[in-house]
Tab-separated table of C-alpha atoms and ligand atoms in Angstrom:
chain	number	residue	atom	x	y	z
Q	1	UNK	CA	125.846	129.236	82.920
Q	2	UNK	CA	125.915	125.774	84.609
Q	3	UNK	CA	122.790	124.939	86.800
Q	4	UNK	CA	124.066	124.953	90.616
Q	5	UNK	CA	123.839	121.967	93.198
Q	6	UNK	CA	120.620	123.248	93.920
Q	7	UNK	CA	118.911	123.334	90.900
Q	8	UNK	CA	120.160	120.095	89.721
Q	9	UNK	CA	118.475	118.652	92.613
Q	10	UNK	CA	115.117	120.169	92.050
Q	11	UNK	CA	115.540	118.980	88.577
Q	12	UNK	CA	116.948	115.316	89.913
Q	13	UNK	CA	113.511	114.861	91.841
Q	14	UNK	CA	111.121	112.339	91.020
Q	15	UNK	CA	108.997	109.896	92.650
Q	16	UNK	CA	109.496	106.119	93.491
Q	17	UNK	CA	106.804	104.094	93.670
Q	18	UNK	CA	106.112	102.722	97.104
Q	19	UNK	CA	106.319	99.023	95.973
Q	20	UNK	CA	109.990	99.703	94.816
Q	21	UNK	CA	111.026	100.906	98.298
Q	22	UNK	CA	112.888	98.759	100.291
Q	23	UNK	CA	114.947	98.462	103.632
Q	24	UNK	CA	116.322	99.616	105.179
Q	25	UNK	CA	114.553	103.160	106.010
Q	26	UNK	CA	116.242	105.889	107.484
Q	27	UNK	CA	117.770	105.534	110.910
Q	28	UNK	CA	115.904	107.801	113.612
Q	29	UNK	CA	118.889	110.900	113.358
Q	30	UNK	CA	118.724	110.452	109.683
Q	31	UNK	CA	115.146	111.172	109.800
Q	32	UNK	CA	115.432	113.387	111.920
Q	33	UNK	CA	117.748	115.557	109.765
Q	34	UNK	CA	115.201	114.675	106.715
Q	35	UNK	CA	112.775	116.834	108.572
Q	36	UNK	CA	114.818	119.638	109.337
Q	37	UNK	CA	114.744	120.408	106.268
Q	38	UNK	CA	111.025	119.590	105.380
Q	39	UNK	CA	109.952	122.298	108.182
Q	40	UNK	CA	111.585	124.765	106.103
Q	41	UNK	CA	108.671	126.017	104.695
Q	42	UNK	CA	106.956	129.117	104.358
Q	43	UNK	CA	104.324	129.421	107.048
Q	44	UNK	CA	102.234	132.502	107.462
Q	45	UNK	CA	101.912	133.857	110.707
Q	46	UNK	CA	104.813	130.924	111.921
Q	47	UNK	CA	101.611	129.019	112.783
Q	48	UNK	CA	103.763	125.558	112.617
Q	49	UNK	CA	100.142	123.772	110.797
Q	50	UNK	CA	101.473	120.466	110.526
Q	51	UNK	CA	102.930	117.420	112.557
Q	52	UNK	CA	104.411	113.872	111.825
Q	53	UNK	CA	103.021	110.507	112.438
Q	54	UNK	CA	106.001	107.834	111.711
Q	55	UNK	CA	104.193	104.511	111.059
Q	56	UNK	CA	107.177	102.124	110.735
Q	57	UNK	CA	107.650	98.014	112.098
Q	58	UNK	CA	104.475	95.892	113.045
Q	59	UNK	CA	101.996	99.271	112.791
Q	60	UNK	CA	102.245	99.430	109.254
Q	61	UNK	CA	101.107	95.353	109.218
Q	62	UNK	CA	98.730	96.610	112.002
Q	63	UNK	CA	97.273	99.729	109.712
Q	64	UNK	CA	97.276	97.389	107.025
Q	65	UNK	CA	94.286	94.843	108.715
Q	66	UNK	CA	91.962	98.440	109.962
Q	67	UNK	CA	92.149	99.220	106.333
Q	68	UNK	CA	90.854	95.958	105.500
Q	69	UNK	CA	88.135	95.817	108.323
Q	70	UNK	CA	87.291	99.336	107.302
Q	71	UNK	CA	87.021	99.168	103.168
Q	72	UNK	CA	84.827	96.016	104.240
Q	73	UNK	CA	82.402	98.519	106.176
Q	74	UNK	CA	82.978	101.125	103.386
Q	75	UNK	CA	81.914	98.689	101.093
Q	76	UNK	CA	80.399	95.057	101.530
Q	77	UNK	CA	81.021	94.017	97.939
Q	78	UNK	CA	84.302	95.563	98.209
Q	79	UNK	CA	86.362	92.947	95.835
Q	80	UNK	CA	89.375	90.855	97.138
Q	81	UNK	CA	91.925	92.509	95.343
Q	82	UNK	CA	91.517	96.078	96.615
Q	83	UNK	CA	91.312	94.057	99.752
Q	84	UNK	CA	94.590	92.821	99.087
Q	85	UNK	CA	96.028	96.375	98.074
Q	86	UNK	CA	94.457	97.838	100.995
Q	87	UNK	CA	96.380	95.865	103.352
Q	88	UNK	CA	99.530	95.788	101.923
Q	89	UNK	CA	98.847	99.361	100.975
Q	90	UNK	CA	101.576	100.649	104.242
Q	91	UNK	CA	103.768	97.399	104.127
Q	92	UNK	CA	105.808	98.220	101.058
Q	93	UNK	CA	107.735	101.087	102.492
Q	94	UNK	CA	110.047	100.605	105.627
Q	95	UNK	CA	108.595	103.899	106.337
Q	96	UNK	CA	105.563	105.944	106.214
Q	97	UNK	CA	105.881	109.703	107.348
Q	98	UNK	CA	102.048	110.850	107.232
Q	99	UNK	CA	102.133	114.118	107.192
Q	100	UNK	CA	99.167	115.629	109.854
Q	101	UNK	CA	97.549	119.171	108.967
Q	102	UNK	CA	96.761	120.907	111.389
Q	103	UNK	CA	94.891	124.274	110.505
Q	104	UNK	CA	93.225	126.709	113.313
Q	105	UNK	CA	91.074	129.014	113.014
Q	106	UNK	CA	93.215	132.323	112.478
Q	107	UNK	CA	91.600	136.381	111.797
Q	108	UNK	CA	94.524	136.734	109.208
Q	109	UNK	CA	95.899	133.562	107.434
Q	110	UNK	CA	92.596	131.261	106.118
Q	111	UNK	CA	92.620	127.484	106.525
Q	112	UNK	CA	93.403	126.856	102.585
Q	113	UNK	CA	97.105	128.826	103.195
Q	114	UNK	CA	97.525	126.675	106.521
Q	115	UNK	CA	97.057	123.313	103.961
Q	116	UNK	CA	99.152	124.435	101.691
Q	117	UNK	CA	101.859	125.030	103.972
Q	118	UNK	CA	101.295	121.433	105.206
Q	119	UNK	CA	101.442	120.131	101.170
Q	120	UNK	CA	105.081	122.050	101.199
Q	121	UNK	CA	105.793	119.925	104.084
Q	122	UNK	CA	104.826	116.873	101.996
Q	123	UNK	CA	106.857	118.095	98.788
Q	124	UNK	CA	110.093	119.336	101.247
Q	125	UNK	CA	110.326	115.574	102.646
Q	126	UNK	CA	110.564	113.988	99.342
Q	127	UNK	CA	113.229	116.583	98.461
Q	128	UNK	CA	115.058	115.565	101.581
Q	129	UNK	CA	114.275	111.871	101.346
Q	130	UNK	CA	116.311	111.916	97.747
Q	131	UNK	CA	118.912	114.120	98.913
Q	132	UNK	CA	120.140	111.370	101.392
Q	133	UNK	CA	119.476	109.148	99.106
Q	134	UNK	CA	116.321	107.415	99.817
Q	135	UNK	CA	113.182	106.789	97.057
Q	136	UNK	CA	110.086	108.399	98.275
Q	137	UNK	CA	106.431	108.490	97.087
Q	138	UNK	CA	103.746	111.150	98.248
Q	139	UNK	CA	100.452	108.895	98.619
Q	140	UNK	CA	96.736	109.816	99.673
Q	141	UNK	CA	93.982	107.356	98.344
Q	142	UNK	CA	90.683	106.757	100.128
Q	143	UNK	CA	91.974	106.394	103.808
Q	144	UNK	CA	93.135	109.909	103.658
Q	145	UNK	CA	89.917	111.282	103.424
Q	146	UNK	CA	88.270	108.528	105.733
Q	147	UNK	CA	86.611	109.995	108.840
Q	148	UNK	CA	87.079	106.563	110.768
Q	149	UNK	CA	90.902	106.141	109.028
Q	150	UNK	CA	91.289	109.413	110.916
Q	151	UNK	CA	90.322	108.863	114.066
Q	152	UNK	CA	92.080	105.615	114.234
Q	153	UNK	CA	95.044	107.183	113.699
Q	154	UNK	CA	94.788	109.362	116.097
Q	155	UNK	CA	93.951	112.696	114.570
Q	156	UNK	CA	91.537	115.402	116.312
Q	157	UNK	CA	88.558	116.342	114.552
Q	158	UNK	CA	90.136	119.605	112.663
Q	159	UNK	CA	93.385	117.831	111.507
Q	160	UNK	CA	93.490	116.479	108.181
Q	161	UNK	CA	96.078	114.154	106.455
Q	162	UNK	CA	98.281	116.142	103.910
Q	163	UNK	CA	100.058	113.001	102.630
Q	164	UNK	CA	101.226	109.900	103.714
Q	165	UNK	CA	104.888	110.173	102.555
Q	166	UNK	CA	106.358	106.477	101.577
Q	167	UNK	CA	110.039	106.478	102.587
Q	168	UNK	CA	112.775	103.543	102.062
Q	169	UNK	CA	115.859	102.515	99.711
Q	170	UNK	CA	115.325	102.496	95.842
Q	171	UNK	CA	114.869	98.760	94.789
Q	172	UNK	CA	114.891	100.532	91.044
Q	173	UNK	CA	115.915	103.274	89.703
Q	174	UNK	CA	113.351	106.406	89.797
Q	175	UNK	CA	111.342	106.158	86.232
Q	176	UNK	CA	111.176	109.675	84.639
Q	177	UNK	CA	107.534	110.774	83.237
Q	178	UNK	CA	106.709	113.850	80.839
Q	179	UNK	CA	106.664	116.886	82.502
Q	180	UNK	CA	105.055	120.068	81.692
Q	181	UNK	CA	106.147	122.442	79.715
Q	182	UNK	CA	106.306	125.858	81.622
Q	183	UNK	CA	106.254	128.259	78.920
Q	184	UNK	CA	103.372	126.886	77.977
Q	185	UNK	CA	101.966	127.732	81.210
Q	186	UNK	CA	103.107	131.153	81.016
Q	187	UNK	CA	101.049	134.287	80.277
Q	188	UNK	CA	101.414	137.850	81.132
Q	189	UNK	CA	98.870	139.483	82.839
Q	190	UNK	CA	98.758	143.104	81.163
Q	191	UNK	CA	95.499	144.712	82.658
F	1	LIG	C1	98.421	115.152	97.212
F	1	LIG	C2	98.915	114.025	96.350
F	1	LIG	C3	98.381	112.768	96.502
F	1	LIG	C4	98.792	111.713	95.696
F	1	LIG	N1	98.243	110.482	95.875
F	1	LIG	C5	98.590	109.480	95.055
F	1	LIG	C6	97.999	108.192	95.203
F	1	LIG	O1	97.181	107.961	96.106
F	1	LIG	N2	98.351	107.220	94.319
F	1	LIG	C7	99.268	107.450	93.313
F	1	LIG	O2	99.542	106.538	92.530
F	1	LIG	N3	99.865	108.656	93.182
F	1	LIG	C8	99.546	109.662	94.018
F	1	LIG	N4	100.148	110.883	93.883
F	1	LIG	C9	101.171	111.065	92.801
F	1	LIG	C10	102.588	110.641	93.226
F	1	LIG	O3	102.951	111.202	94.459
F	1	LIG	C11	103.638	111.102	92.194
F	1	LIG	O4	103.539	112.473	91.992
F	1	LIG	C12	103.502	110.361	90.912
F	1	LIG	O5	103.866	109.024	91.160
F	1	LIG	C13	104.380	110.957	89.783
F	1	LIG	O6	105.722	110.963	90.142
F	1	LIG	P1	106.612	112.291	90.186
F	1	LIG	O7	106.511	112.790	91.596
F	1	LIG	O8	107.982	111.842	89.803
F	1	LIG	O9	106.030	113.252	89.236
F	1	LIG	C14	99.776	111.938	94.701
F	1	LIG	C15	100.335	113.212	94.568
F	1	LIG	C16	99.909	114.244	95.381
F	1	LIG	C17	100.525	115.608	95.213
């Protein structure tokens, strides 16, 4: 039986590395529609645990210099190169889509379902970023996990960042990488 449309794109899917994404980014409706389809996800309790923080134009520059100010503090012998990467860390990508978790405190669904539903978020965009033809790259690195990154950006003390979700038009084509095999993975549970 031939694989359908659908298949064939979850097969298709594959990262581009942010330095390889170039303008232009997705216009506003055709990001827009990209997340349409990256809400889809299942979400326990329809507790909506996630939001969007577009960082696109002079912010990324902007984002790019805190980081740098930041590693310093992080770090006094921080070396000039990561300095370098750090800044120019959000300026590859036309577009950065971070994606904001948002878990509350809930009797039935624990915070670790509410983060995964935001990481679906995360893996839905790329799907939608490739199916209108854009590369994308899911990124975290230090200034996900950075208290003071956090704040800066605007986040409230319980929100965490899921992924910061590179966005922009393939410069190259997508490289392929081994993937798992999944019957190796698989193992039946017989009691
Ligand atoms: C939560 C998460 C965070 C990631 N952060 C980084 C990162 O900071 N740097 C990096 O090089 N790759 C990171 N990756 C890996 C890339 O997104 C990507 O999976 C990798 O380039 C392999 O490409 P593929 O998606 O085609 O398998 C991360 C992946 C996940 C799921």
């Amino acid at each position: 039986m031939p694989d359908s449309p659908a298949l064939q794109a979850l097969d298709a899917r594959r990262s581009l590395p942010s330095r390889q994404l170039g303008e232009p980014g997705p216009d506003p409706d055709t990001l827009l529609r990209m997340l349409t389809s990256a809400v889809r996800v299942p979400d326990h309790g329809k507790l909506v645990p996630f939001r969007f923080l577009r960082i696109a134009g002079d912010a990324r520059h902007s984002l790019g210099e805190y980081l740098v100010q930041r590693s310093r503090e992080r770090d006094p012998n921080v070396s000039a190169a990561q300095l370098e990467k750090d800044r120019l860390r959000f300026s590859h990508p036309p577009l950065v889509i971070t994606v904001v978790a948002r878990p509350r405190p809930n009797p039935k669904v624990p915070e670790e379902e509410q983060l995964m539903t935001a990481g679906c978020v995360c893996f839905a965009l790329l799907q939608a970023a490739q199916a209108l033809g854009f590369g994308a790259q899911w990124l975290t690195a230090w200034m996900a996990f950075d208290p003071a990154v956090r704040a800066h950006l605007g986040l409230a003390g319980d929100e965490r960042i899921a992924g910061f979700i590179h966005i922009g038009t393939p410069r190259t084509e997508a490289p392929e990488r081994e993937r798992p095999d999944p019957a190796a993975l698989l193992q039946d549970w017989v009691g």
